[in-house]
mmCIF file of C-alpha atoms in Angstrom:
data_model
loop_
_atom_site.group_PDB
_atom_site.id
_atom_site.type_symbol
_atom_site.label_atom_id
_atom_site.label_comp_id
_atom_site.label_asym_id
_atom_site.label_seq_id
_atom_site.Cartn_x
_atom_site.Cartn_y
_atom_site.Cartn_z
ATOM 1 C CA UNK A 175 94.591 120.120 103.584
ATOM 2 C CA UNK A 176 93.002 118.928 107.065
ATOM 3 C CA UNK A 177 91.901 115.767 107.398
ATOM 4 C CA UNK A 178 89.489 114.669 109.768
ATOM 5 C CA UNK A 179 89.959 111.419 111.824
ATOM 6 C CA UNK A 180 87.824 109.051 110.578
ATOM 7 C CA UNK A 181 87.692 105.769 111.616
ATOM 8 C CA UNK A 182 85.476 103.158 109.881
ATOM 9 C CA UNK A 183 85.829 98.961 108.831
ATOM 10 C CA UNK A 184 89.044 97.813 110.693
ATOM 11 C CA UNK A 185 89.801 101.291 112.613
ATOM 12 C CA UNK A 186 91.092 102.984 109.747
ATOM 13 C CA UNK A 187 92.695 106.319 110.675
ATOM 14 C CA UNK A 188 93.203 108.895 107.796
ATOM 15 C CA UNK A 189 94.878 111.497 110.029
ATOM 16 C CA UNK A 190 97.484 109.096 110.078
ATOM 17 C CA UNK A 191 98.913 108.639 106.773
ATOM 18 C CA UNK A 192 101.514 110.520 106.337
ATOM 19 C CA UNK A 193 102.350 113.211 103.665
ATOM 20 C CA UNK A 194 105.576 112.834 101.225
ATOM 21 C CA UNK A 195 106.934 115.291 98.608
ATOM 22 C CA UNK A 196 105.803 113.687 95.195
ATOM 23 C CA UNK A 197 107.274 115.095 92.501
ATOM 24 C CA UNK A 198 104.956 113.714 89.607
ATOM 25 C CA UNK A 199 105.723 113.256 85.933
ATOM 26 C CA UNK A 200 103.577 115.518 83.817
ATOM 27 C CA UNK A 201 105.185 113.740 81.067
ATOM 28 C CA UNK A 202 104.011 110.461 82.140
ATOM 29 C CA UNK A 203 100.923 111.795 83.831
ATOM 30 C CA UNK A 204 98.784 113.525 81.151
ATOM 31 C CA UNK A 205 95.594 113.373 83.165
ATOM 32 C CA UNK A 206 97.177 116.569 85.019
ATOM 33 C CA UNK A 207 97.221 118.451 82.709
ATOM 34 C CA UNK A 208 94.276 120.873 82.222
ATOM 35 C CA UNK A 209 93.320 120.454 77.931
ATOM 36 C CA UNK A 210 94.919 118.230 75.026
ATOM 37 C CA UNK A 211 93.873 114.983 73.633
ATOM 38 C CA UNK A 212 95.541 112.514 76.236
ATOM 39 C CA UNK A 213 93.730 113.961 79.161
ATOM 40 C CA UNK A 214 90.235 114.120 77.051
ATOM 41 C CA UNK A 215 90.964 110.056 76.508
ATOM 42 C CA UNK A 216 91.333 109.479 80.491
ATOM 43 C CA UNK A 217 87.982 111.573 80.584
ATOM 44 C CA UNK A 218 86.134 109.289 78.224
ATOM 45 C CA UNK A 219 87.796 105.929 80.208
ATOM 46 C CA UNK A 220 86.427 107.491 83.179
ATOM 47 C CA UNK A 221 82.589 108.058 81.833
ATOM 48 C CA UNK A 222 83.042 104.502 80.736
ATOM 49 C CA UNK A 223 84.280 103.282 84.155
ATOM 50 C CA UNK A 224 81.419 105.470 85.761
ATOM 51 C CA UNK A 225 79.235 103.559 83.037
ATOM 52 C CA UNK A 226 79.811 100.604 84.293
ATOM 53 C CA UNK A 227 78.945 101.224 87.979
ATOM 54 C CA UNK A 228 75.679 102.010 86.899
ATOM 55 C CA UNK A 229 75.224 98.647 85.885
ATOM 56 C CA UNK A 230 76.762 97.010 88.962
ATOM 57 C CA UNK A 231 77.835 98.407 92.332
ATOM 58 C CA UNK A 232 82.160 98.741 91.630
ATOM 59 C CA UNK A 233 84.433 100.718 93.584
ATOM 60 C CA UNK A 234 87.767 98.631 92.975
ATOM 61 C CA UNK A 235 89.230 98.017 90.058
ATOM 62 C CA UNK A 236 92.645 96.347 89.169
ATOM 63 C CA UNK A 237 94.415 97.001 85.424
ATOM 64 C CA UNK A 238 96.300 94.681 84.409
ATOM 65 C CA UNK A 239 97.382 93.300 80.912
ATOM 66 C CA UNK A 240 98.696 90.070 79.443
ATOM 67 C CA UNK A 241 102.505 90.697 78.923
ATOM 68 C CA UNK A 242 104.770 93.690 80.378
ATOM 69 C CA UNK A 243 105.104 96.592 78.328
ATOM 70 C CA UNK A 244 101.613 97.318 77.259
ATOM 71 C CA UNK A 245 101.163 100.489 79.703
ATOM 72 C CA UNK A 246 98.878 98.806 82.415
ATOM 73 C CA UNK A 247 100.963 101.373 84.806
ATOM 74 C CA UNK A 248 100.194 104.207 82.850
ATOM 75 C CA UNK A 249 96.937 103.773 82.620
ATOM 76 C CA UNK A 250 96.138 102.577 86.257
ATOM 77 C CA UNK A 251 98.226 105.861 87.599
ATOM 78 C CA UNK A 252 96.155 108.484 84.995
ATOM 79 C CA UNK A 253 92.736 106.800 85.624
ATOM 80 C CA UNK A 254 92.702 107.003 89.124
ATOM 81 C CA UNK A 255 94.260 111.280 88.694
ATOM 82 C CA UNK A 256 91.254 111.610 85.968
ATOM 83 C CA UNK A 257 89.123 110.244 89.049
ATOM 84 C CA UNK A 258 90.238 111.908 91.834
ATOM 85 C CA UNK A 259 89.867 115.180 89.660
ATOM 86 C CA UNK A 260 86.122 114.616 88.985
ATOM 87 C CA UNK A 261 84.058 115.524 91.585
ATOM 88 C CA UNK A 262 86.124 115.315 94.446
ATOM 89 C CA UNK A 263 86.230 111.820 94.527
ATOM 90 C CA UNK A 264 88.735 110.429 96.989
ATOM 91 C CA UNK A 265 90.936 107.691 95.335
ATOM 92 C CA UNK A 266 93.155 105.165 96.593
ATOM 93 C CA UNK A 267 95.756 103.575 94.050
ATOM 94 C CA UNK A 268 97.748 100.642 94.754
ATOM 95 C CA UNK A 269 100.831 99.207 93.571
ATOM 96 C CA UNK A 270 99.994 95.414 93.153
ATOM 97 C CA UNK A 271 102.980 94.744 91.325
ATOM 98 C CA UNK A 272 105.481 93.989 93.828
ATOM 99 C CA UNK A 273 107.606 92.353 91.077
ATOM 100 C CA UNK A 274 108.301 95.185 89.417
ATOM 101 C CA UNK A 275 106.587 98.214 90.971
ATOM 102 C CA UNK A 276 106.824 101.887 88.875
ATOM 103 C CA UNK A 277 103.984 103.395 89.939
ATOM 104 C CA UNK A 278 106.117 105.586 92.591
ATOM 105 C CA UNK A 279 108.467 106.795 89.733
ATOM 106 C CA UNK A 280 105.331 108.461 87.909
ATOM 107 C CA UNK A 281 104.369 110.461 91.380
ATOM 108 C CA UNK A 282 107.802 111.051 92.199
ATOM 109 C CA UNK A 283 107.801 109.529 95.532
ATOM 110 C CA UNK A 284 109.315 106.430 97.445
ATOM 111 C CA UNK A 285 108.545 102.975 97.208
ATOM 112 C CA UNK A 286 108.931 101.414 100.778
ATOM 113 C CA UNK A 287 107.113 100.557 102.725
ATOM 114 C CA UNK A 288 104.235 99.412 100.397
ATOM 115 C CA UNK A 289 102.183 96.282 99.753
ATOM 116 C CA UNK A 290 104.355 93.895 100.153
ATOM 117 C CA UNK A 291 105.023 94.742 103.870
ATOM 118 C CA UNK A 292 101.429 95.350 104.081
ATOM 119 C CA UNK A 293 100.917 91.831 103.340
ATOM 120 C CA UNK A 294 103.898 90.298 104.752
ATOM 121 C CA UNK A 295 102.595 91.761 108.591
ATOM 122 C CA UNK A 296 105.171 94.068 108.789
ATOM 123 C CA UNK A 297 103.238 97.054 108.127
ATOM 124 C CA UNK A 298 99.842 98.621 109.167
ATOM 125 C CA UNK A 299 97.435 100.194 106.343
ATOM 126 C CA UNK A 300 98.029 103.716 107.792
ATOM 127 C CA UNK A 301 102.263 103.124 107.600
ATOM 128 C CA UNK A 302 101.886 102.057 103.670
ATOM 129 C CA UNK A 303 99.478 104.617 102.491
ATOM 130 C CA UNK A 304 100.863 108.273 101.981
ATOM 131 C CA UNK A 305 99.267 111.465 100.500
ATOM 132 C CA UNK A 306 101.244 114.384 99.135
ATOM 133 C CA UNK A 307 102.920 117.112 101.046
ATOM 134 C CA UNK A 308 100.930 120.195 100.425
ATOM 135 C CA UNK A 309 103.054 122.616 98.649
ATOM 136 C CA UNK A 310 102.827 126.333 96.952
ATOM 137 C CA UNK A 311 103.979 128.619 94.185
ATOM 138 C CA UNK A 312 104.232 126.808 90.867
ATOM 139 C CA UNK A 313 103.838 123.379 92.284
ATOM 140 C CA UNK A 314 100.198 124.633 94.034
ATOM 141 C CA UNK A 315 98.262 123.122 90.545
ATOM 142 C CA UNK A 316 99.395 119.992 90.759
ATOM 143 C CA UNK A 317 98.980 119.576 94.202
ATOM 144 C CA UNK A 318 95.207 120.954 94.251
ATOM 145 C CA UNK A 319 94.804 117.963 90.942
ATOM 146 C CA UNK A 320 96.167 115.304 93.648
ATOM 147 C CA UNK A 321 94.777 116.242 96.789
ATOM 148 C CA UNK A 322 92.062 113.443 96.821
ATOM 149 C CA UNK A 323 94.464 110.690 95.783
ATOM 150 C CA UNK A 324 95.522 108.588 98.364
ATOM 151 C CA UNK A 325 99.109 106.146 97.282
ATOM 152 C CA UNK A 326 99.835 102.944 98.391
ATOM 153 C CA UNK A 327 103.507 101.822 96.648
ATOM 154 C CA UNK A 328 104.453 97.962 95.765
ATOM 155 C CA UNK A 329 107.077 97.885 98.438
ATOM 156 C CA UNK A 330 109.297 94.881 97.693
ATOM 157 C CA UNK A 331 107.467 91.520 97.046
ATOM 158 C CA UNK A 332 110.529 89.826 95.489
ATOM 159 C CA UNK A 333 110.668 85.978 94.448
ATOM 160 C CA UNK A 334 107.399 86.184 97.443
ATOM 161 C CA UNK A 335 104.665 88.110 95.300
ATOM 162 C CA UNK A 336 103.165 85.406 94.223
ATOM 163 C CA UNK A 337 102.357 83.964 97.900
ATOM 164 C CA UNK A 338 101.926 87.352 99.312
ATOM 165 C CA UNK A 339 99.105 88.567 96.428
ATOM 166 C CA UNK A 340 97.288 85.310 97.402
ATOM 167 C CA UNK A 341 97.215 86.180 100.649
ATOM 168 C CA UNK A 342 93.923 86.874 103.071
ATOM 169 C CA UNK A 343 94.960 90.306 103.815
ATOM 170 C CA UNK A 344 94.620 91.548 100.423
ATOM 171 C CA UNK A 345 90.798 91.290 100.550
ATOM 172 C CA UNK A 346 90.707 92.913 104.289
ATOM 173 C CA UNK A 347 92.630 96.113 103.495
ATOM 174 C CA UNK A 348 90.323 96.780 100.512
ATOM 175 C CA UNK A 349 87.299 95.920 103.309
ATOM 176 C CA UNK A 350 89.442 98.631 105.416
ATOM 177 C CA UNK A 351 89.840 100.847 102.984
ATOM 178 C CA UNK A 352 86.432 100.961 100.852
ATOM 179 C CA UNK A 353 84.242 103.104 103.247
ATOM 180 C CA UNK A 354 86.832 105.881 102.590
ATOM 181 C CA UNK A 355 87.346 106.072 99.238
ATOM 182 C CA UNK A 356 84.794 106.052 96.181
ATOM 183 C CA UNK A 357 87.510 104.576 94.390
ATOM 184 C CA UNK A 358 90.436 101.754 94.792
ATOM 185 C CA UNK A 359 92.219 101.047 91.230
ATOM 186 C CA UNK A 360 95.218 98.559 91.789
ATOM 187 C CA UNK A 361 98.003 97.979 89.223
ATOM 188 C CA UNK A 362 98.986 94.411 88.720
ATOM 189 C CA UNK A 363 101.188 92.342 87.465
ATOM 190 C CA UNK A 364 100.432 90.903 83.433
ATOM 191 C CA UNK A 365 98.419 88.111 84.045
ATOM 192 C CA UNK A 366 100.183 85.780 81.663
ATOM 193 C CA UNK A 367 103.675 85.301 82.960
ATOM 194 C CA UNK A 368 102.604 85.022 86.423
ATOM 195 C CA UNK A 369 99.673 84.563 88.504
ATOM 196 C CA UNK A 370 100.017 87.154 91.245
ATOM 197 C CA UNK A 371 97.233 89.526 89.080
ATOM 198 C CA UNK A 372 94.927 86.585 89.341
ATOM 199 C CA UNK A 373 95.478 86.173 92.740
ATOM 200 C CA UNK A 374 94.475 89.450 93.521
ATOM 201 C CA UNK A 375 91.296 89.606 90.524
ATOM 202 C CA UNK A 376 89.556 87.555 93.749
ATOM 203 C CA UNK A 377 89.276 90.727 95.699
ATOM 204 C CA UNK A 378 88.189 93.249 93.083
ATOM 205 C CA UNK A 379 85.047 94.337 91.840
ATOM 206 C CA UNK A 380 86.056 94.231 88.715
ATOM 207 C CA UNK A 381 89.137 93.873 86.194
ATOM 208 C CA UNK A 382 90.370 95.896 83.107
ATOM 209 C CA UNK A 383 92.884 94.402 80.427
ATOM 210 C CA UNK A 384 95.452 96.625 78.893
ATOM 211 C CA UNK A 385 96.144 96.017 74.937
ATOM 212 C CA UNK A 386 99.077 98.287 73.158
ATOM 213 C CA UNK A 387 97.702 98.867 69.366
ATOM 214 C CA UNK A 388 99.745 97.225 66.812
ATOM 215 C CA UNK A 389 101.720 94.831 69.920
ATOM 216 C CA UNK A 390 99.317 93.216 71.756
ATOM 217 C CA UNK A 391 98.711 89.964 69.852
ATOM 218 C CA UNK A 392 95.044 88.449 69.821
ATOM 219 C CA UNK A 393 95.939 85.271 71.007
ATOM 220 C CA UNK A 394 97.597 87.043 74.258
ATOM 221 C CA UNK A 395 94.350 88.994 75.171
ATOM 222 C CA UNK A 396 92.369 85.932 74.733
ATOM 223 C CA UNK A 397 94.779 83.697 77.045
ATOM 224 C CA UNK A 398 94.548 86.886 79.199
ATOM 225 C CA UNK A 399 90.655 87.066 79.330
ATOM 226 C CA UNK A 400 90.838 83.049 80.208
ATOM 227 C CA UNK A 401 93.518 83.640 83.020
ATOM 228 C CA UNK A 402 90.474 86.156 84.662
ATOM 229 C CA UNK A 403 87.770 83.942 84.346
ATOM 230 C CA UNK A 404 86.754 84.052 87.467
ATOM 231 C CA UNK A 405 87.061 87.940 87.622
ATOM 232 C CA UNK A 406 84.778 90.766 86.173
ATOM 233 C CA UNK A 407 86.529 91.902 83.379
ATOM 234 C CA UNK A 408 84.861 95.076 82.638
ATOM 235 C CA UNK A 409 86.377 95.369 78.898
ATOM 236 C CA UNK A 410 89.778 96.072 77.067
ATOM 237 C CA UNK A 411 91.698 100.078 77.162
ATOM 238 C CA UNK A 412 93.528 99.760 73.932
ATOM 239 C CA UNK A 413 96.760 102.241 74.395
ATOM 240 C CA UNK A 414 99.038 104.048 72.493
ATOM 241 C CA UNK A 415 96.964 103.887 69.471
ATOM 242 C CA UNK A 416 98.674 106.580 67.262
ATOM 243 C CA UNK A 417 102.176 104.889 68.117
ATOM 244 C CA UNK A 418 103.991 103.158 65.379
ATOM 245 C CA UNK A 419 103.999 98.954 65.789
ATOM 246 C CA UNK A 420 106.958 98.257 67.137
ATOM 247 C CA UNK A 421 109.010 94.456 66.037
ATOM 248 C CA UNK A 422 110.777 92.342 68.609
ATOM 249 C CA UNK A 423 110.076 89.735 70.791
ATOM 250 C CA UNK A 424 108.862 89.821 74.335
ATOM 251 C CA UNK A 425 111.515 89.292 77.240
ATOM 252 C CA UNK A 426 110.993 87.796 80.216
ATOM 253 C CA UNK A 427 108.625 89.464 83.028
ATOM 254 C CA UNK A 428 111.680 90.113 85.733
ATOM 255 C CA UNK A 429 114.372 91.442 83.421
ATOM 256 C CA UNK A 430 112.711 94.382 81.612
ATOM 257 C CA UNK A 431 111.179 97.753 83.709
ATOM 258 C CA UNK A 432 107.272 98.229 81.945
#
C-alpha cells in the first residue's frame, strides 16, 4: 500500500513507520473474520462507539477494566480491527499497558520499541508505530482487513509505568497523532491495582470499562467508575457473556498474563 508523506501537528511522517510481518490470531481476533456472532458483537460496539461521537466530538478512546483478566485486551485489539474495517477509517491502537503488554501477541508482531521508549525519550513516534508488511496468497484477506490499522506496542515500562503514563508526552503524541487517524483506542492497565490507566484517562476523549459476565463483581466496577472520575467514561462492554462463571480469587496484577 503507498503511503503518502504527510506531515501534520508535531511533523508527523507516515512514510516513515515501518512495516513488520504480523502474524495475527484469528482465534483471538474475531473481528477478522468475515460472518459469525463475535464479529456481529464488535459491529454493534462500534455503532455504539460511533453513537457516542455524535453526541460529543471523540476520536480517542482507552479500554480499560477494574482487575486483570476481564478481556480489556481483547476488546481494545477487535474494536479498533471492527473500526479500521468500516469505512476505511485509519486507526491507531496503542499498548498502554507497559506492565504487562499482549496486545503484540494477538497481531503476531514484536513488542519493542513501544510506549514506554516513546515516553521515556528514547524513541520518536515514527520508530514506535509500525503497520503490517503487505503480503499475498492466503494471507492477502487479512492483510486488506488491517491495512488501515496503524500499531503502537507497550514496549517495556517495568517497575516505571506508573511515572512514565503520567508523563507530558502522553498527551502530545495523541496531539501528533490525531490529525491522521479518525481513531486512537489505547489499552490500559485495570484501573484498580494501579494507577497508570488513570494517568493516562487525562489525555483521552473518553474511557470504556471492561466487565467479564458472571466475574466482574459490582463493587469492582463501581470502585472502577470512581477511580475515572475525572474521565469520560462512555459506558461498560460486558464480555464473555455465554462463558460459564468461573470461582477463584484474583492474583496480583504483575504475576498473571490477562
Amino acid at each position: 500500500m503507498e503511503v503518502e508523506v504527510s506531515r501534520g501537528s508535531g511533523g508527523l511522517n507516515l512514510e516513515a513507520i515501518p512495516r513488520r510481518q504480523w502474524n495475527p490470531s484469528i482465534v483471538r481476533l474475531p473481528s477478522l473474520l468475515e460472518r459469525g456472532p463475535a464479529i456481529e458483537q464488535f459491529r454493534s460496539l462500534r455503532s455504539r462507539v460511533y453513537e457516542a461521537r455524535d453526541i460529543r466530538p471523540i476520536k480517542s478512546i482507552m479500554v480499560s477494566s477494574g482487575l486483570p483478566q476481564e478481556g480489556k485486551s481483547f476488546i481494545s485489539a477487535n474494536l479498533a480491527v471492527s473500526l479500521a474495517r468500516h469505512k476505511n477509517s485509519k486507526v491507531l491502537l496503542i499498548d498502554g499497558d507497559m506492565r504487562r503488554y499482549t496486545l503484540h501477541e494477538l497481531l503476531g508482531t514484536e513488542s519493542h520499541p513501544g510506549l514506554a521508549e516513546y515516553l521515556a525519550g528514547k524513541a520518536s513516534a515514527e520508530q514506535i508505530m509500525q503497520r503490517q508488511e503487505e503480503t499475498g496468497g492466503a494471507q492477502a484477506a487479512v492483510h486488506n482487513a488491517l491495512s488501515n490499522l496503524t500499531f503502537i506496542p507497550g514496549g517495556n515500562g517495568g517497575d516505571k509505568a506508573a511515572d512514565l503514563s503520567g508523563n507530558a508526552r502522553f498527551g502530545e503524541l495523541l496531539r501528533m497523532a490525531a490529525p491522521h487517524f479518525d481513531w486512537i483506542i489505547v489499552d490500559s492497565s485495570p484501573v484498580v491495582p494501579v494507577s497508570d490507566g488513570v494517568n493516562l484517562a487525562r489525555s483521552c476523549d473518553g474511557v470504556l470499562l471492561v466487565a467479564r459476565a458472571g466475574i466482574t463483581r459490582y463493587t469492582v466496577a463501581q470502585r472502577a467508575v470512581a477511580e475515572l472520575r475525572a474521565a469520560n467514561v462512555l459506558g461498560f462492554v460486558l464480555n464473555a457473556v455465554h462463558e460459564n462463571p468461573q470461582t477463584g480469587s484474583y492474583y496480583g496484577y504483575n504475576s498473571n498474563k490477562e
